[in-house]
Structure formats: C-alpha cells, structure tokens
Amino acid sequence: MENSKAILKVPGTMEIRPAEMPVLRDEDVLIKVEYVGICGSDVHGFESGPFIPPKDPNQEIGLGHECAGTVVGIGSKVKKFQIGDKVNIEPGVPCGKCRFCLEGKYNICPDVDFMATQPNYKGALTKYLSHPESFTYKLPDNMDTMEGALVEPAAVGIHAALLAGVTPGKKIVILGAGCIGLMTLQACKTMGAAEIVVVDVLKKRLEMAKKLGAMEVIDSSEADTVTECKRILGELGADIVFETAGVQVTAKLTPQIVMRGGKIMIVGTIPGETPIDFLKINREVSIQTVFRYANCYPTTIEAISSGKFDVKSMVTNIYGYEEVQKAFEESINNKKDIIKGVIKIAD
C-alpha cells in the first residue's frame, strides 16, 4: 500500500505529497479513507492558515477532519473491528485523565489531539490513517461512507440541540443555514420541535432548510430579521436562538429575538468581540457556547441510519482527491451554490 496526503503548502495552495504509511499501535485501526467533508474551519485554514497557528513555522499543516472509510488493518489489541468494516471516526482524541474527560466533557479537554489543528495538525485528506479503536465507529449496513463522513458535523447539531434542551413545543430560530445550521435544524426536528425559523441570505440554503423541515425561512437581505421572527413566532420571540453562522452581525441579533427566560446558543466560531446589550436579556436569559460534541456519535449514527436525519441531500459538490485545490477554491468563491462539499479520496 502506498500513501499520500494533501498538505497546505501556503495559505491558498494545497499540494498532494507522498507519505509514509501510518504507524499502527496495538489499540489502533488502519483506515483506507474514502470520503472527507469540507468544513468551514478547513476553508478558513486554506484561506488564512489554522485558527491556532503552530509554534513551529515549519510545521506541516494538514486539513480535513470529517472522514470515513474501510478498515484495512487492526492492532493486536483491537476487539471491535475486522478487516472490511465500514467506519468513521471522532477526530478529537482527548487525554482521558483530566477533570473534563473524567466528567464526560472530553470535548473541552485542554490536551485534546484534534485533527487539522494543534498539537499535530494531522489532516484527514490522506489515503490511509490510523486512529484509536475507542474513537472509531462501525457504520450500519444501510449507511455508506459519504454519510459516515458527515456524522461529524451532524453530531455538532445534535450536541447543540441537546445542550439547548430542545423539546416539542419549543419555538426556535436558527441564524445561518450553512452546514451546521442545517444539521442543527435536523437535530431539533428529531427532538420533536416543529416551530423552527431559519435565517440566511443565500436562497439555495434557505430552500434546503425548507426541504429539511423548517416551518418558515427568512431571507435577511430582503426583510428585517427581528420583525419577521416575531411575526412568525409571536411577539415574545423564540425559546431558543441558535447562532450558527459564526459572525458578529447575527450574534448581535440574538438578544432581540430570544424571549424572557429563553436560551441563546452560540454554535458558530465568532472572531473578535461581540457587544451584548444585557438590558435586553436581563430576564433570566441564558447564553451558552457550544464546542464540538461529546458522547453524540452513536445517537447521530442511529438518527442517520433510521432516516430521521438526511445528510446526503446537503451534499451539492463531490470532488476527486486530485481536485483538492479546486475543491477549496470553489468553497471560497462559490458559496451561493455550495451547501456541502465532500472530497472522494478512494473508490
């Protein structure tokens, strides 16, 4: 077996290079990668470099962390997997010893080794990778590896909805209809919510939100978001407002949309400072940040496998491995047409 990997040579330029086969430890599985999803963080990394730059300026930077494939090797102590199993992975491997790991909040482990970022900056855009058995999951027979790769962003939506306490009868606004916004929409639907309003400026994304179950959508380039949300949901506003766009403009809207005693869930990664008018939320409104996910993969896999959660419809663009440069360039330059792009590494 010959390996290769796509590396960020400099911001704006990817290069596929030969690579050594991964070292297979006793507790690891060796995976032939088949699909890798293109995340917003990958696009940011391609355009500007990693969110957290490496200390060593010569550090090799890989991109990609949403992936799935087939097991082609197993370590001597691996018990759950066999050669030929279809699998996906949680791309963050925590220390397992700190307070946060021991409390089950391993997503906020300060020493987590998360793909395409510190400390190793190892990306999933490679033909073969090794990964610990404990953070690898077998896919059901009725799920393919493209769906398996999209479990990762779907788990973000599931985690956000669980933290928010979504239940039937809740009135919900989702600001942003990109991949994570649409995953959050579907998570809320699976938890019984029906009154869900989705806001964006891109028509194709709003059309997809309607297809995936939004009660109403708002094009904020054509209408006042706050006025429309309250027209649809009532003057009190929303029980839960999810900010998934990761921009200050939408974050500033959240206090104007949430009702008294409601929740603001910040799912997006918002750079810089965002002023909050606390006079608008000093009636027991909660503000909660959301960071990745923890203990959500089994639930997410079941939701997709059962048909309650449709990730495949969101895929608008499929690129070959050799088209990795084109994939990232189009992700930047063609946002109005791309909802979710994936890169097919192997047949």
GROMACS .gro file of C-alpha atoms in nm:
model
  347
    1MET     CA    1   0.000   0.000   0.000
    2GLU     CA    2   0.125   0.345  -0.093
    3ASN     CA    3   0.014   0.650   0.099
    4SER     CA    4  -0.012   1.021   0.018
    5LYS     CA    5  -0.156   1.330   0.184
    6ALA     CA    6  -0.283   1.673   0.084
    7ILE     CA    7  -0.090   1.944   0.268
    8LEU     CA    8  -0.144   2.319   0.295
    9LYS     CA    9   0.179   2.435   0.129
   10VAL     CA   10   0.098   2.802   0.194
   11PRO     CA   11  -0.242   2.969   0.250
   12GLY     CA   12  -0.433   2.928  -0.074
   13THR     CA   13  -0.229   2.635  -0.207
   14MET     CA   14  -0.276   2.262  -0.144
   15GLU     CA   15  -0.020   2.004  -0.252
   16ILE     CA   16  -0.052   1.625  -0.260
   17ARG     CA   17   0.269   1.463  -0.137
   18PRO     CA   18   0.390   1.106  -0.085
   19ALA     CA   19   0.356   0.996   0.277
   20GLU     CA   20   0.471   0.709   0.491
   21MET     CA   21   0.210   0.455   0.599
   22PRO     CA   22   0.077   0.537   0.947
   23VAL     CA   23   0.223   0.362   1.248
   24LEU     CA   24  -0.031   0.109   1.374
   25ARG     CA   25  -0.026   0.082   1.753
   26ASP     CA   26  -0.184  -0.208   1.944
   27GLU     CA   27  -0.512  -0.019   2.006
   28ASP     CA   28  -0.535   0.140   1.658
   29VAL     CA   29  -0.722   0.059   1.340
   30LEU     CA   30  -0.580   0.137   0.995
   31ILE     CA   31  -0.840   0.302   0.773
   32LYS     CA   32  -0.846   0.346   0.396
   33VAL     CA   33  -1.008   0.688   0.372
   34GLU     CA   34  -1.294   0.715   0.122
   35TYR     CA   35  -1.468   1.048   0.188
   36VAL     CA   36  -1.370   1.369   0.365
   37GLY     CA   37  -1.615   1.653   0.423
   38ILE     CA   38  -1.505   2.013   0.372
   39CYS     CA   39  -1.573   2.205   0.694
   40GLY     CA   40  -1.583   2.581   0.735
   41SER     CA   41  -1.275   2.556   0.956
   42ASP     CA   42  -1.093   2.381   0.671
   43VAL     CA   43  -1.189   2.660   0.433
   44HIS     CA   44  -1.063   2.919   0.683
   45GLY     CA   45  -0.740   2.721   0.719
   46PHE     CA   46  -0.696   2.704   0.343
   47GLU     CA   47  -0.756   3.076   0.303
   48SER     CA   48  -0.571   3.214   0.606
   49GLY     CA   49  -0.394   2.931   0.786
   50PRO     CA   50  -0.512   2.749   1.101
   51PHE     CA   51  -0.723   2.929   1.364
   52ILE     CA   52  -0.444   2.845   1.609
   53PRO     CA   53  -0.111   2.883   1.426
   54PRO     CA   54   0.158   2.626   1.512
   55LYS     CA   55   0.451   2.739   1.725
   56ASP     CA   56   0.692   2.594   1.472
   57PRO     CA   57   0.668   2.789   1.143
   58ASN     CA   58   0.790   2.478   0.960
   59GLN     CA   59   0.508   2.261   1.098
   60GLU     CA   60   0.335   2.067   0.819
   61ILE     CA   61  -0.037   2.156   0.807
   62GLY     CA   62  -0.300   1.901   0.709
   63LEU     CA   63  -0.667   1.983   0.656
   64GLY     CA   64  -0.985   1.781   0.694
   65HIS     CA   65  -1.140   1.604   0.993
   66GLU     CA   66  -1.480   1.479   0.872
   67CYS     CA   67  -1.396   1.136   0.734
   68ALA     CA   68  -1.498   0.774   0.688
   69GLY     CA   69  -1.359   0.470   0.512
   70THR     CA   70  -1.283   0.099   0.538
   71VAL     CA   71  -1.072  -0.088   0.792
   72VAL     CA   72  -0.766  -0.243   0.625
   73GLY     CA   73  -0.559  -0.322   0.934
   74ILE     CA   74  -0.606  -0.374   1.309
   75GLY     CA   75  -0.372  -0.356   1.606
   76SER     CA   76  -0.306  -0.660   1.823
   77LYS     CA   77  -0.543  -0.544   2.100
   78VAL     CA   78  -0.833  -0.429   1.878
   79LYS     CA   79  -1.153  -0.624   1.951
   80LYS     CA   80  -1.442  -0.429   1.795
   81PHE     CA   81  -1.336  -0.426   1.430
   82GLN     CA   82  -1.246  -0.658   1.147
   83ILE     CA   83  -1.087  -0.603   0.809
   84GLY     CA   84  -1.351  -0.470   0.569
   85ASP     CA   85  -1.568  -0.289   0.825
   86LYS     CA   86  -1.704   0.049   0.716
   87VAL     CA   87  -1.616   0.304   0.983
   88ASN     CA   88  -1.593   0.670   1.071
   89ILE     CA   89  -1.401   0.846   1.344
   90GLU     CA   90  -1.428   1.113   1.608
   91PRO     CA   91  -1.135   1.332   1.503
   92GLY     CA   92  -1.055   1.453   1.854
   93VAL     CA   93  -0.871   1.219   2.089
   94PRO     CA   94  -0.871   1.355   2.447
   95CYS     CA   95  -0.624   1.279   2.724
   96GLY     CA   96  -0.877   1.071   2.920
   97LYS     CA   97  -0.729   1.181   3.255
   98CYS     CA   98  -0.817   1.544   3.317
   99ARG     CA   99  -1.117   1.672   3.514
  100PHE     CA  100  -1.316   1.741   3.198
  101CYS     CA  101  -1.258   1.395   3.049
  102LEU     CA  102  -1.350   1.227   3.378
  103GLU     CA  103  -1.673   1.432   3.389
  104GLY     CA  104  -1.763   1.312   3.039
  105LYS     CA  105  -1.693   1.653   2.884
  106TYR     CA  106  -1.400   1.531   2.680
  107ASN     CA  107  -1.477   1.780   2.402
  108ILE     CA  108  -1.331   2.055   2.621
  109CYS     CA  109  -1.022   1.858   2.725
  110PRO     CA  110  -0.734   2.111   2.713
  111ASP     CA  111  -0.498   1.844   2.575
  112VAL     CA  112  -0.724   1.701   2.306
  113ASP     CA  113  -0.544   1.599   1.986
  114PHE     CA  114  -0.791   1.717   1.721
  115MET     CA  115  -0.722   1.658   1.354
  116ALA     CA  116  -0.602   1.951   1.141
  117THR     CA  117  -0.518   2.159   1.446
  118GLN     CA  118  -0.284   2.159   1.743
  119PRO     CA  119  -0.075   1.982   1.851
  120ASN     CA  120  -0.007   1.767   1.541
  121TYR     CA  121  -0.202   1.939   1.259
  122LYS     CA  122  -0.256   1.598   1.100
  123GLY     CA  123  -0.538   1.614   0.845
  124ALA     CA  124  -0.782   1.355   0.712
  125LEU     CA  125  -0.701   1.434   0.348
  126THR     CA  126  -0.484   1.127   0.312
  127LYS     CA  127  -0.523   0.782   0.160
  128TYR     CA  128  -0.460   0.599   0.487
  129LEU     CA  129  -0.478   0.699   0.852
  130SER     CA  130  -0.459   0.520   1.185
  131HIS     CA  131  -0.694   0.601   1.471
  132PRO     CA  132  -0.766   0.466   1.822
  133GLU     CA  133  -1.030   0.193   1.836
  134SER     CA  134  -1.213   0.378   2.115
  135PHE     CA  135  -1.287   0.677   1.888
  136THR     CA  136  -1.375   0.472   1.580
  137TYR     CA  137  -1.732   0.366   1.500
  138LYS     CA  138  -1.871   0.093   1.279
  139LEU     CA  139  -2.131   0.210   1.029
  140PRO     CA  140  -2.459   0.020   0.986
  141ASP     CA  141  -2.501  -0.176   0.663
  142ASN     CA  142  -2.750   0.077   0.527
  143MET     CA  143  -2.510   0.371   0.565
  144ASP     CA  144  -2.236   0.445   0.313
  145THR     CA  145  -1.905   0.614   0.387
  146MET     CA  146  -2.018   0.950   0.248
  147GLU     CA  147  -2.289   0.957   0.513
  148GLY     CA  148  -2.032   0.831   0.762
  149ALA     CA  149  -1.807   1.130   0.695
  150LEU     CA  150  -2.098   1.366   0.762
  151VAL     CA  151  -2.170   1.220   1.105
  152GLU     CA  152  -1.912   1.464   1.242
  153PRO     CA  153  -2.094   1.789   1.152
  154ALA     CA  154  -2.429   1.624   1.230
  155ALA     CA  155  -2.300   1.547   1.579
  156VAL     CA  156  -2.236   1.921   1.628
  157GLY     CA  157  -2.606   1.984   1.561
  158ILE     CA  158  -2.716   1.702   1.790
  159HIS     CA  159  -2.489   1.826   2.071
  160ALA     CA  160  -2.617   2.183   2.033
  161ALA     CA  161  -2.981   2.074   2.043
  162LEU     CA  162  -2.922   1.852   2.346
  163LEU     CA  163  -2.745   2.132   2.536
  164ALA     CA  164  -3.030   2.368   2.449
  165GLY     CA  165  -3.291   2.129   2.586
  166VAL     CA  166  -3.496   2.115   2.267
  167THR     CA  167  -3.837   1.953   2.322
  168PRO     CA  168  -4.173   1.951   2.143
  169GLY     CA  169  -4.344   2.288   2.167
  170LYS     CA  170  -4.026   2.498   2.175
  171LYS     CA  171  -4.011   2.794   1.938
  172ILE     CA  172  -3.673   2.805   1.767
  173VAL     CA  173  -3.477   3.043   1.545
  174ILE     CA  174  -3.160   2.929   1.368
  175LEU     CA  175  -2.940   3.210   1.239
  176GLY     CA  176  -2.738   3.067   0.949
  177ALA     CA  177  -2.832   2.794   0.703
  178GLY     CA  178  -2.488   2.661   0.624
  179CYS     CA  179  -2.394   2.302   0.701
  180ILE     CA  180  -2.403   2.340   1.080
  181GLY     CA  181  -2.723   2.543   1.074
  182LEU     CA  182  -2.895   2.275   0.865
  183MET     CA  183  -2.760   2.000   1.090
  184THR     CA  184  -2.895   2.189   1.393
  185LEU     CA  185  -3.230   2.223   1.219
  186GLN     CA  186  -3.250   1.848   1.166
  187ALA     CA  187  -3.140   1.778   1.522
  188CYS     CA  188  -3.420   1.999   1.653
  189LYS     CA  189  -3.669   1.820   1.429
  190THR     CA  190  -3.561   1.477   1.555
  191MET     CA  191  -3.618   1.601   1.912
  192GLY     CA  192  -3.976   1.696   1.833
  193ALA     CA  193  -3.961   2.070   1.766
  194ALA     CA  194  -4.188   2.193   1.487
  195GLU     CA  195  -4.187   2.574   1.507
  196ILE     CA  196  -3.844   2.636   1.359
  197VAL     CA  197  -3.747   2.950   1.165
  198VAL     CA  198  -3.420   2.955   0.969
  199VAL     CA  199  -3.249   3.279   0.863
  200ASP     CA  200  -2.984   3.328   0.592
  201VAL     CA  201  -2.902   3.545   0.292
  202LEU     CA  202  -2.842   3.266   0.038
  203LYS     CA  203  -3.151   3.137  -0.141
  204LYS     CA  204  -3.018   2.789  -0.211
  205ARG     CA  205  -2.951   2.732   0.158
  206LEU     CA  206  -3.294   2.862   0.255
  207GLU     CA  207  -3.454   2.628   0.000
  208MET     CA  208  -3.266   2.339   0.157
  209ALA     CA  209  -3.383   2.447   0.503
  210LYS     CA  210  -3.744   2.427   0.385
  211LYS     CA  211  -3.680   2.085   0.232
  212LEU     CA  212  -3.531   1.960   0.559
  213GLY     CA  213  -3.824   2.073   0.769
  214ALA     CA  214  -3.808   2.442   0.861
  215MET     CA  215  -4.153   2.585   0.930
  216GLU     CA  216  -4.052   2.921   0.779
  217VAL     CA  217  -3.738   3.074   0.632
  218ILE     CA  218  -3.630   3.439   0.625
  219ASP     CA  219  -3.402   3.599   0.369
  220SER     CA  220  -3.240   3.864   0.587
  221SER     CA  221  -3.118   4.053   0.280
  222GLU     CA  222  -3.480   4.127   0.195
  223ALA     CA  223  -3.657   4.153   0.531
  224ASP     CA  224  -3.592   4.265   0.888
  225THR     CA  225  -3.495   3.951   1.076
  226VAL     CA  226  -3.624   4.053   1.421
  227THR     CA  227  -3.958   4.178   1.290
  228GLU     CA  228  -4.014   3.866   1.080
  229CYS     CA  229  -3.919   3.627   1.358
  230LYS     CA  230  -4.170   3.787   1.594
  231ARG     CA  231  -4.438   3.797   1.324
  232ILE     CA  232  -4.398   3.423   1.276
  233LEU     CA  233  -4.338   3.306   1.634
  234GLY     CA  234  -4.522   3.576   1.831
  235GLU     CA  235  -4.418   3.898   1.998
  236LEU     CA  236  -4.247   3.718   2.287
  237GLY     CA  237  -3.990   3.574   2.047
  238ALA     CA  238  -3.813   3.238   2.046
  239ASP     CA  239  -3.748   2.997   2.333
  240ILE     CA  240  -3.411   2.912   2.177
  241VAL     CA  241  -3.196   3.106   1.931
  242PHE     CA  242  -2.906   2.922   1.769
  243GLU     CA  243  -2.627   3.132   1.617
  244THR     CA  244  -2.456   2.902   1.365
  245ALA     CA  245  -2.316   3.149   1.110
  246GLY     CA  246  -2.018   3.245   1.324
  247VAL     CA  247  -2.038   3.619   1.254
  248GLN     CA  248  -2.087   3.919   1.480
  249VAL     CA  249  -2.384   4.053   1.283
  250THR     CA  250  -2.602   3.753   1.364
  251ALA     CA  251  -2.471   3.724   1.721
  252LYS     CA  252  -2.587   4.081   1.786
  253LEU     CA  253  -2.939   3.987   1.677
  254THR     CA  254  -2.983   3.707   1.928
  255PRO     CA  255  -3.085   3.924   2.230
  256GLN     CA  256  -3.355   4.088   2.019
  257ILE     CA  257  -3.510   3.755   1.917
  258VAL     CA  258  -3.494   3.544   2.235
  259MET     CA  259  -3.786   3.557   2.479
  260ARG     CA  260  -3.767   3.610   2.856
  261GLY     CA  261  -3.623   3.301   3.022
  262GLY     CA  262  -3.503   3.171   2.687
  263LYS     CA  263  -3.166   3.047   2.564
  264ILE     CA  264  -2.907   3.182   2.322
  265MET     CA  265  -2.685   2.903   2.186
  266ILE     CA  266  -2.362   3.022   2.023
  267VAL     CA  267  -2.267   2.735   1.792
  268GLY     CA  268  -2.057   2.929   1.540
  269THR     CA  269  -1.698   3.032   1.600
  270ILE     CA  270  -1.720   3.411   1.618
  271PRO     CA  271  -1.393   3.604   1.587
  272GLY     CA  272  -1.327   3.917   1.789
  273GLU     CA  273  -1.553   4.086   2.042
  274THR     CA  274  -1.931   4.092   2.011
  275PRO     CA  275  -2.112   4.356   2.221
  276ILE     CA  276  -2.420   4.229   2.404
  277ASP     CA  277  -2.690   4.465   2.534
  278PHE     CA  278  -2.758   4.297   2.868
  279LEU     CA  279  -3.062   4.517   2.927
  280LYS     CA  280  -3.234   4.315   2.655
  281ILE     CA  281  -3.164   3.982   2.826
  282ASN     CA  282  -3.177   4.059   3.199
  283ARG     CA  283  -3.492   3.848   3.239
  284GLU     CA  284  -3.311   3.519   3.307
  285VAL     CA  285  -3.192   3.459   2.952
  286SER     CA  286  -2.909   3.205   2.929
  287ILE     CA  287  -2.615   3.236   2.689
  288GLN     CA  288  -2.445   2.904   2.616
  289THR     CA  289  -2.148   2.838   2.391
  290VAL     CA  290  -2.126   2.507   2.206
  291PHE     CA  291  -1.794   2.337   2.137
  292ARG     CA  292  -1.789   2.037   1.903
  293TYR     CA  293  -1.966   1.741   2.073
  294ALA     CA  294  -1.923   1.468   2.333
  295ASN     CA  295  -2.088   1.126   2.354
  296CYS     CA  296  -2.301   1.203   2.048
  297TYR     CA  297  -2.172   0.974   1.773
  298PRO     CA  298  -2.387   0.667   1.850
  299THR     CA  299  -2.703   0.881   1.865
  300THR     CA  300  -2.610   1.063   1.544
  301ILE     CA  301  -2.530   0.743   1.355
  302GLU     CA  302  -2.865   0.595   1.461
  303ALA     CA  303  -3.051   0.910   1.355
  304ILE     CA  304  -2.897   0.896   1.006
  305SER     CA  305  -2.934   0.520   0.972
  306SER     CA  306  -3.303   0.534   1.069
  307GLY     CA  307  -3.379   0.802   0.810
  308LYS     CA  308  -3.467   1.071   1.062
  309PHE     CA  309  -3.162   1.275   0.967
  310ASP     CA  310  -3.082   1.344   0.600
  311VAL     CA  311  -2.718   1.435   0.545
  312LYS     CA  312  -2.686   1.319   0.185
  313SER     CA  313  -2.927   1.576   0.041
  314MET     CA  314  -2.700   1.850   0.170
  315VAL     CA  315  -2.408   1.736  -0.048
  316THR     CA  316  -2.403   1.963  -0.352
  317ASN     CA  317  -2.044   1.910  -0.470
  318ILE     CA  318  -1.827   1.597  -0.486
  319TYR     CA  319  -1.460   1.637  -0.580
  320GLY     CA  320  -1.192   1.384  -0.659
  321TYR     CA  321  -0.878   1.362  -0.446
  322GLU     CA  322  -0.673   1.518  -0.725
  323GLU     CA  323  -0.917   1.812  -0.728
  324VAL     CA  324  -0.842   1.916  -0.371
  325GLN     CA  325  -0.717   2.260  -0.480
  326LYS     CA  326  -1.029   2.319  -0.688
  327ALA     CA  327  -1.249   2.198  -0.401
  328PHE     CA  328  -1.117   2.463  -0.163
  329GLU     CA  329  -1.111   2.742  -0.421
  330GLU     CA  330  -1.475   2.679  -0.511
  331SER     CA  331  -1.568   2.660  -0.143
  332ILE     CA  332  -1.447   3.019  -0.115
  333ASN     CA  333  -1.560   3.157  -0.448
  334ASN     CA  334  -1.892   2.980  -0.498
  335LYS     CA  335  -2.062   2.997  -0.159
  336LYS     CA  336  -2.403   3.077  -0.308
  337ASP     CA  337  -2.418   2.738  -0.482
  338ILE     CA  338  -2.232   2.509  -0.241
  339ILE     CA  339  -2.412   2.382   0.067
  340LYS     CA  340  -2.178   2.093   0.148
  341GLY     CA  341  -1.874   1.978  -0.044
  342VAL     CA  342  -1.700   1.644   0.002
  343ILE     CA  343  -1.376   1.503  -0.137
  344LYS     CA  344  -1.372   1.143  -0.257
  345ILE     CA  345  -1.032   1.001  -0.167
  346ALA     CA  346  -1.074   0.640  -0.280
  347ASP     CA  347  -1.320   0.429  -0.479
   0.00000   0.00000   0.00000
